[in-house]
Short mmCIF file of C-alpha atoms in Angstrom, two decimals:
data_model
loop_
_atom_site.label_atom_id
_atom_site.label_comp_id
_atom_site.label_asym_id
_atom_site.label_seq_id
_atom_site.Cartn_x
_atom_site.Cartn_y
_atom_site.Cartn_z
CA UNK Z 1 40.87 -6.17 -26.89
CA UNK Z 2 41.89 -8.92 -24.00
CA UNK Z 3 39.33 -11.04 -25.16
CA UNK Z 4 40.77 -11.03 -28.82
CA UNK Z 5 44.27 -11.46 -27.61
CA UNK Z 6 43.14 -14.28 -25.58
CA UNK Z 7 41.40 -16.20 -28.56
CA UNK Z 8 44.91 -15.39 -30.96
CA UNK Z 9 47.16 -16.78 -27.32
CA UNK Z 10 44.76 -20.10 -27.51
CA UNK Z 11 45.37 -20.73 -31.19
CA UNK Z 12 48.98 -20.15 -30.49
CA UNK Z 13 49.54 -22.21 -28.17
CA UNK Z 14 47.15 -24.94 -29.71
CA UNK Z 15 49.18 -24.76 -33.06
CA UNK Z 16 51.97 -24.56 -30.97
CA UNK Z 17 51.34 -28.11 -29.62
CA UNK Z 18 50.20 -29.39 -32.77
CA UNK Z 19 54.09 -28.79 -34.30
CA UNK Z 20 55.95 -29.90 -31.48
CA UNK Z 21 53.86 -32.99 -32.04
CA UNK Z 22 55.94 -33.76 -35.16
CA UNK Z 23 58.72 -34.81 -32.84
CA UNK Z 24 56.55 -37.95 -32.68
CA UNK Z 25 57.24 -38.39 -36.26
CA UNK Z 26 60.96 -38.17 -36.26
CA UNK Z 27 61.28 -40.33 -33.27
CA UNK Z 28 59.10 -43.09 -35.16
CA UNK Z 29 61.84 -43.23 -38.09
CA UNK Z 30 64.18 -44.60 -35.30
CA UNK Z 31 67.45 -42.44 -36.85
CA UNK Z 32 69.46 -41.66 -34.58
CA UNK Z 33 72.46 -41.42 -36.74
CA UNK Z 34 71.98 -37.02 -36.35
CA UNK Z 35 72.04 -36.69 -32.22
CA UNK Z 36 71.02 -33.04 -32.55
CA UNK Z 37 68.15 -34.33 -34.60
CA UNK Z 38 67.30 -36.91 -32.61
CA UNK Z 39 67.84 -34.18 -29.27
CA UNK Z 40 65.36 -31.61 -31.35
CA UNK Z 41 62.84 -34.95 -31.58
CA UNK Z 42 62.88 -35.49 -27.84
CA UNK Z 43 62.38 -31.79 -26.62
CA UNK Z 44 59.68 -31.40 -28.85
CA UNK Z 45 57.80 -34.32 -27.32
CA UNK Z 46 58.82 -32.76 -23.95
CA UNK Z 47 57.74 -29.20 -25.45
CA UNK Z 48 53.52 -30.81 -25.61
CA UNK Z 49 53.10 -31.30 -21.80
CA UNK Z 50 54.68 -27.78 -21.20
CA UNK Z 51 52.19 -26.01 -23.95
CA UNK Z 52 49.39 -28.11 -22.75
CA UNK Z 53 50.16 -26.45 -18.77
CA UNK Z 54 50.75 -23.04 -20.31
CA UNK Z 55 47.09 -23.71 -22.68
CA UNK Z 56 45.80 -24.59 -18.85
CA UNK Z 57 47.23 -22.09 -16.88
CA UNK Z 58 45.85 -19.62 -20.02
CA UNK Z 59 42.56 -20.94 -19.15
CA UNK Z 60 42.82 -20.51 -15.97
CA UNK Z 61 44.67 -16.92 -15.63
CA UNK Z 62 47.43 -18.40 -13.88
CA UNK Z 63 49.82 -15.52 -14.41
CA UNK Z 64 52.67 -16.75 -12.67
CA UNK Z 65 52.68 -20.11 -15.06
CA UNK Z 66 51.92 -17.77 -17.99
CA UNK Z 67 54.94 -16.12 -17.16
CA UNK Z 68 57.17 -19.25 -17.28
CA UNK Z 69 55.28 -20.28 -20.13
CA UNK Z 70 56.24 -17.14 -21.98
CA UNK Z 71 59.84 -18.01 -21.04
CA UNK Z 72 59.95 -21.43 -22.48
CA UNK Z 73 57.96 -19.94 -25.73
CA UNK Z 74 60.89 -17.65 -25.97
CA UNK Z 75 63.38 -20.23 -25.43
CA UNK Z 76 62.02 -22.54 -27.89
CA UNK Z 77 61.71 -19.46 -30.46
CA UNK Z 78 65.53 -19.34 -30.14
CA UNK Z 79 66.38 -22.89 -30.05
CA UNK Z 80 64.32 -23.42 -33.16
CA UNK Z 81 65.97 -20.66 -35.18
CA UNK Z 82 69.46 -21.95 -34.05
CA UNK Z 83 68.61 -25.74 -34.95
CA UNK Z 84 66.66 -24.70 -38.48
CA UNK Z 85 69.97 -22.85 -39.49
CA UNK Z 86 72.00 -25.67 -38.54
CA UNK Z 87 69.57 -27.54 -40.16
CA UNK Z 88 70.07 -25.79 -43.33
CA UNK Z 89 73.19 -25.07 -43.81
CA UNK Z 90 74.09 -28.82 -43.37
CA UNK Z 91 71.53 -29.11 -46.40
CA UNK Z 92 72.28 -26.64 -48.45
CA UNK Z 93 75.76 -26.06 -48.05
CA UNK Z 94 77.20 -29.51 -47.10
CA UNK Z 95 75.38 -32.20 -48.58
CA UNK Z 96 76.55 -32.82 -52.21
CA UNK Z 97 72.92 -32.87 -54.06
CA UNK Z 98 74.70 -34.12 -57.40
CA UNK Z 99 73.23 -36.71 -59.39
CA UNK Z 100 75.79 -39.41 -61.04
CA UNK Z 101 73.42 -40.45 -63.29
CA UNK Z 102 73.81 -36.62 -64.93
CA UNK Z 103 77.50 -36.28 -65.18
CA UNK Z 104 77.54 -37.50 -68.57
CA UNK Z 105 75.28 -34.70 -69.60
CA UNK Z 106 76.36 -30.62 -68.86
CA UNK Z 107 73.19 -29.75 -70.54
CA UNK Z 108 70.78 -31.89 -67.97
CA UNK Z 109 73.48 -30.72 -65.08
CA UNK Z 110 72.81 -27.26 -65.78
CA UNK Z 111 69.15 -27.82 -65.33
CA UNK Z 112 69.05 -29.93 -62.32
CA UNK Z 113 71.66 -27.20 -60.34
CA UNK Z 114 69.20 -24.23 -61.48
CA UNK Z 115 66.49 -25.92 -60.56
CA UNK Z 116 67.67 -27.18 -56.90
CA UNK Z 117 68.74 -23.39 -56.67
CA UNK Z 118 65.59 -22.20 -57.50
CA UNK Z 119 64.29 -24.97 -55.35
CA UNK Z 120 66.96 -23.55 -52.39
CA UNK Z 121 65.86 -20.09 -52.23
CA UNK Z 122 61.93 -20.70 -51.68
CA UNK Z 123 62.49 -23.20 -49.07
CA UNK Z 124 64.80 -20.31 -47.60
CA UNK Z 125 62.59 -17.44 -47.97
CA UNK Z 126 59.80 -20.07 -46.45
CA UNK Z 127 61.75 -20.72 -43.47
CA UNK Z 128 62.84 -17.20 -43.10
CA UNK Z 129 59.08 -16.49 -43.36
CA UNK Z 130 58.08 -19.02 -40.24
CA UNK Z 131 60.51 -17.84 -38.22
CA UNK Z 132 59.19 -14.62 -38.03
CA UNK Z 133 55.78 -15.94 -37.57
CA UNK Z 134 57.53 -17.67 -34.84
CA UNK Z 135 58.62 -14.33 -33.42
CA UNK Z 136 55.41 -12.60 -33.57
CA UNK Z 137 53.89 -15.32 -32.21
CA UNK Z 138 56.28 -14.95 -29.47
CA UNK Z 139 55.23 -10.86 -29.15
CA UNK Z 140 51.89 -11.40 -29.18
CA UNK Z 141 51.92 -14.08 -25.77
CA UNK Z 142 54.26 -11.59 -24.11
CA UNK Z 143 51.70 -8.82 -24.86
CA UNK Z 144 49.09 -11.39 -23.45
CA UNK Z 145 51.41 -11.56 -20.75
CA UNK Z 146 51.76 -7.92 -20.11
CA UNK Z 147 48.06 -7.22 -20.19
CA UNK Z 148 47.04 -10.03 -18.05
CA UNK Z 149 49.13 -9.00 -15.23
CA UNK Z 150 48.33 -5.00 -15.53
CA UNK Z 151 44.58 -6.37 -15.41
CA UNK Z 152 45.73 -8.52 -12.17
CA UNK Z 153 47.57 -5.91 -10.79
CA UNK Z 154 44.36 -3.00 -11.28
CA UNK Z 155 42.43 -5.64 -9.77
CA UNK Z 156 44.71 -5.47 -7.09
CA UNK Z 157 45.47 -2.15 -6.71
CA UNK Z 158 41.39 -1.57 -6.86
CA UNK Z 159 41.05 -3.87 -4.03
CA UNK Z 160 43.20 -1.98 -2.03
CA UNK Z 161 41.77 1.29 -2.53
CA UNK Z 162 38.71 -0.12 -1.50
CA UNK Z 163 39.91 -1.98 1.99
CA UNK Z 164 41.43 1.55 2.30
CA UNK Z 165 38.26 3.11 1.90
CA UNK Z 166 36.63 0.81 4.07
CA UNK Z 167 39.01 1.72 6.81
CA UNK Z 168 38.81 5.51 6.36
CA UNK Z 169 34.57 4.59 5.93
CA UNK Z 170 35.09 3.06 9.52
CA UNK Z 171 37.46 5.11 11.30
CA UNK Z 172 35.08 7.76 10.50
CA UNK Z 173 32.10 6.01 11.66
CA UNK Z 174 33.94 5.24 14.87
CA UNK Z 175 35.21 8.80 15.06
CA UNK Z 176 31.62 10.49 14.01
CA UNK Z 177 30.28 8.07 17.69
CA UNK Z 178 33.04 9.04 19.56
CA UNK Z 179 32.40 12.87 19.23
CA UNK Z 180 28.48 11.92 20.01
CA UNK Z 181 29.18 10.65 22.98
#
């Protein structure tokens, strides 16, 4: 079951890196005329070193990184579900998607607003759709999370009970030569 949980974390996190690479792209168009765009372009870029550490402490069972990497997965869940709905209301709502060119027409009007509806509500249910990927993405590293650190923890708590039986194994031994002599 870890072992499956681990291969689903690594492709995660690997796709994870691969999106936030698309910052690249919107920094490369040089538009800075949207600063919230242009802020969402920047943290992404940021966002690739901090999946690459959490892909490396993943390989290395650094739990306390995982933990923090968890965190910022969450983080960036949120942030990306509060800048996509900016994002799309400022689209969809806002932006006038008219064509001049059809205003002399009601008939070819009436065909382009139907179909930009139409148009509207798959890219909708589409984003709807990947953000809940998003958030089950998000579930399944902190259930990563959560069974890497029981496992550390048993490890732990097994290493105890052993230096505990060790000592009992000794006092014992000690107490078994006392009485002999």
């Amino acid at each position: 079951m870890l072992i499956l949980c681990l291969l689903g974390v690594v492709i995660i996190t690997i796709f994870g890196m691969l999106n936030k690479l698309s910052g690249f792209y919107g920094l490369i168009s040089f538009d800075v005329s949207d600063p919230l765009a242009f802020t969402i372009y920047i943290c992404s870029l940021l966002a690739v070193f901090v999946f690459a550490r959490g892909l490396y402490a993943i390989h290395t069972n650094d739990v306390k990184f995982i933990r923090w990497f968890i965190i910022f997965y969450w983080a960036d869940c949120l942030l990306s579900m509060i800048s996509t709905t900016l994002f799309a209301v400022k689209w969809y709502v806002y932006t006038d998607h008219s064509l001049p060119e059809l205003a002399d027409d009601p008939v070819k009007q009436q065909q382009h607003d139907d179909v930009f509806r139409m148009e509207s509500i798959v890219s909708i249910i589409m984003l709807v759709v990947l953000r809940m990927v998003h958030i089950y993405f998000a579930i399944v590293l902190t259930s990563y999370y959560k069974s890497v650190g029981r496992a550390q923890y048993s490890k732990l708590a097994a290493q105890v009970d052993q230096d505990l039986d060790d000592i009992d194994y000794n006092m014992n031994q000690h107490g078994s030569a006392r009485s002999m002599v």
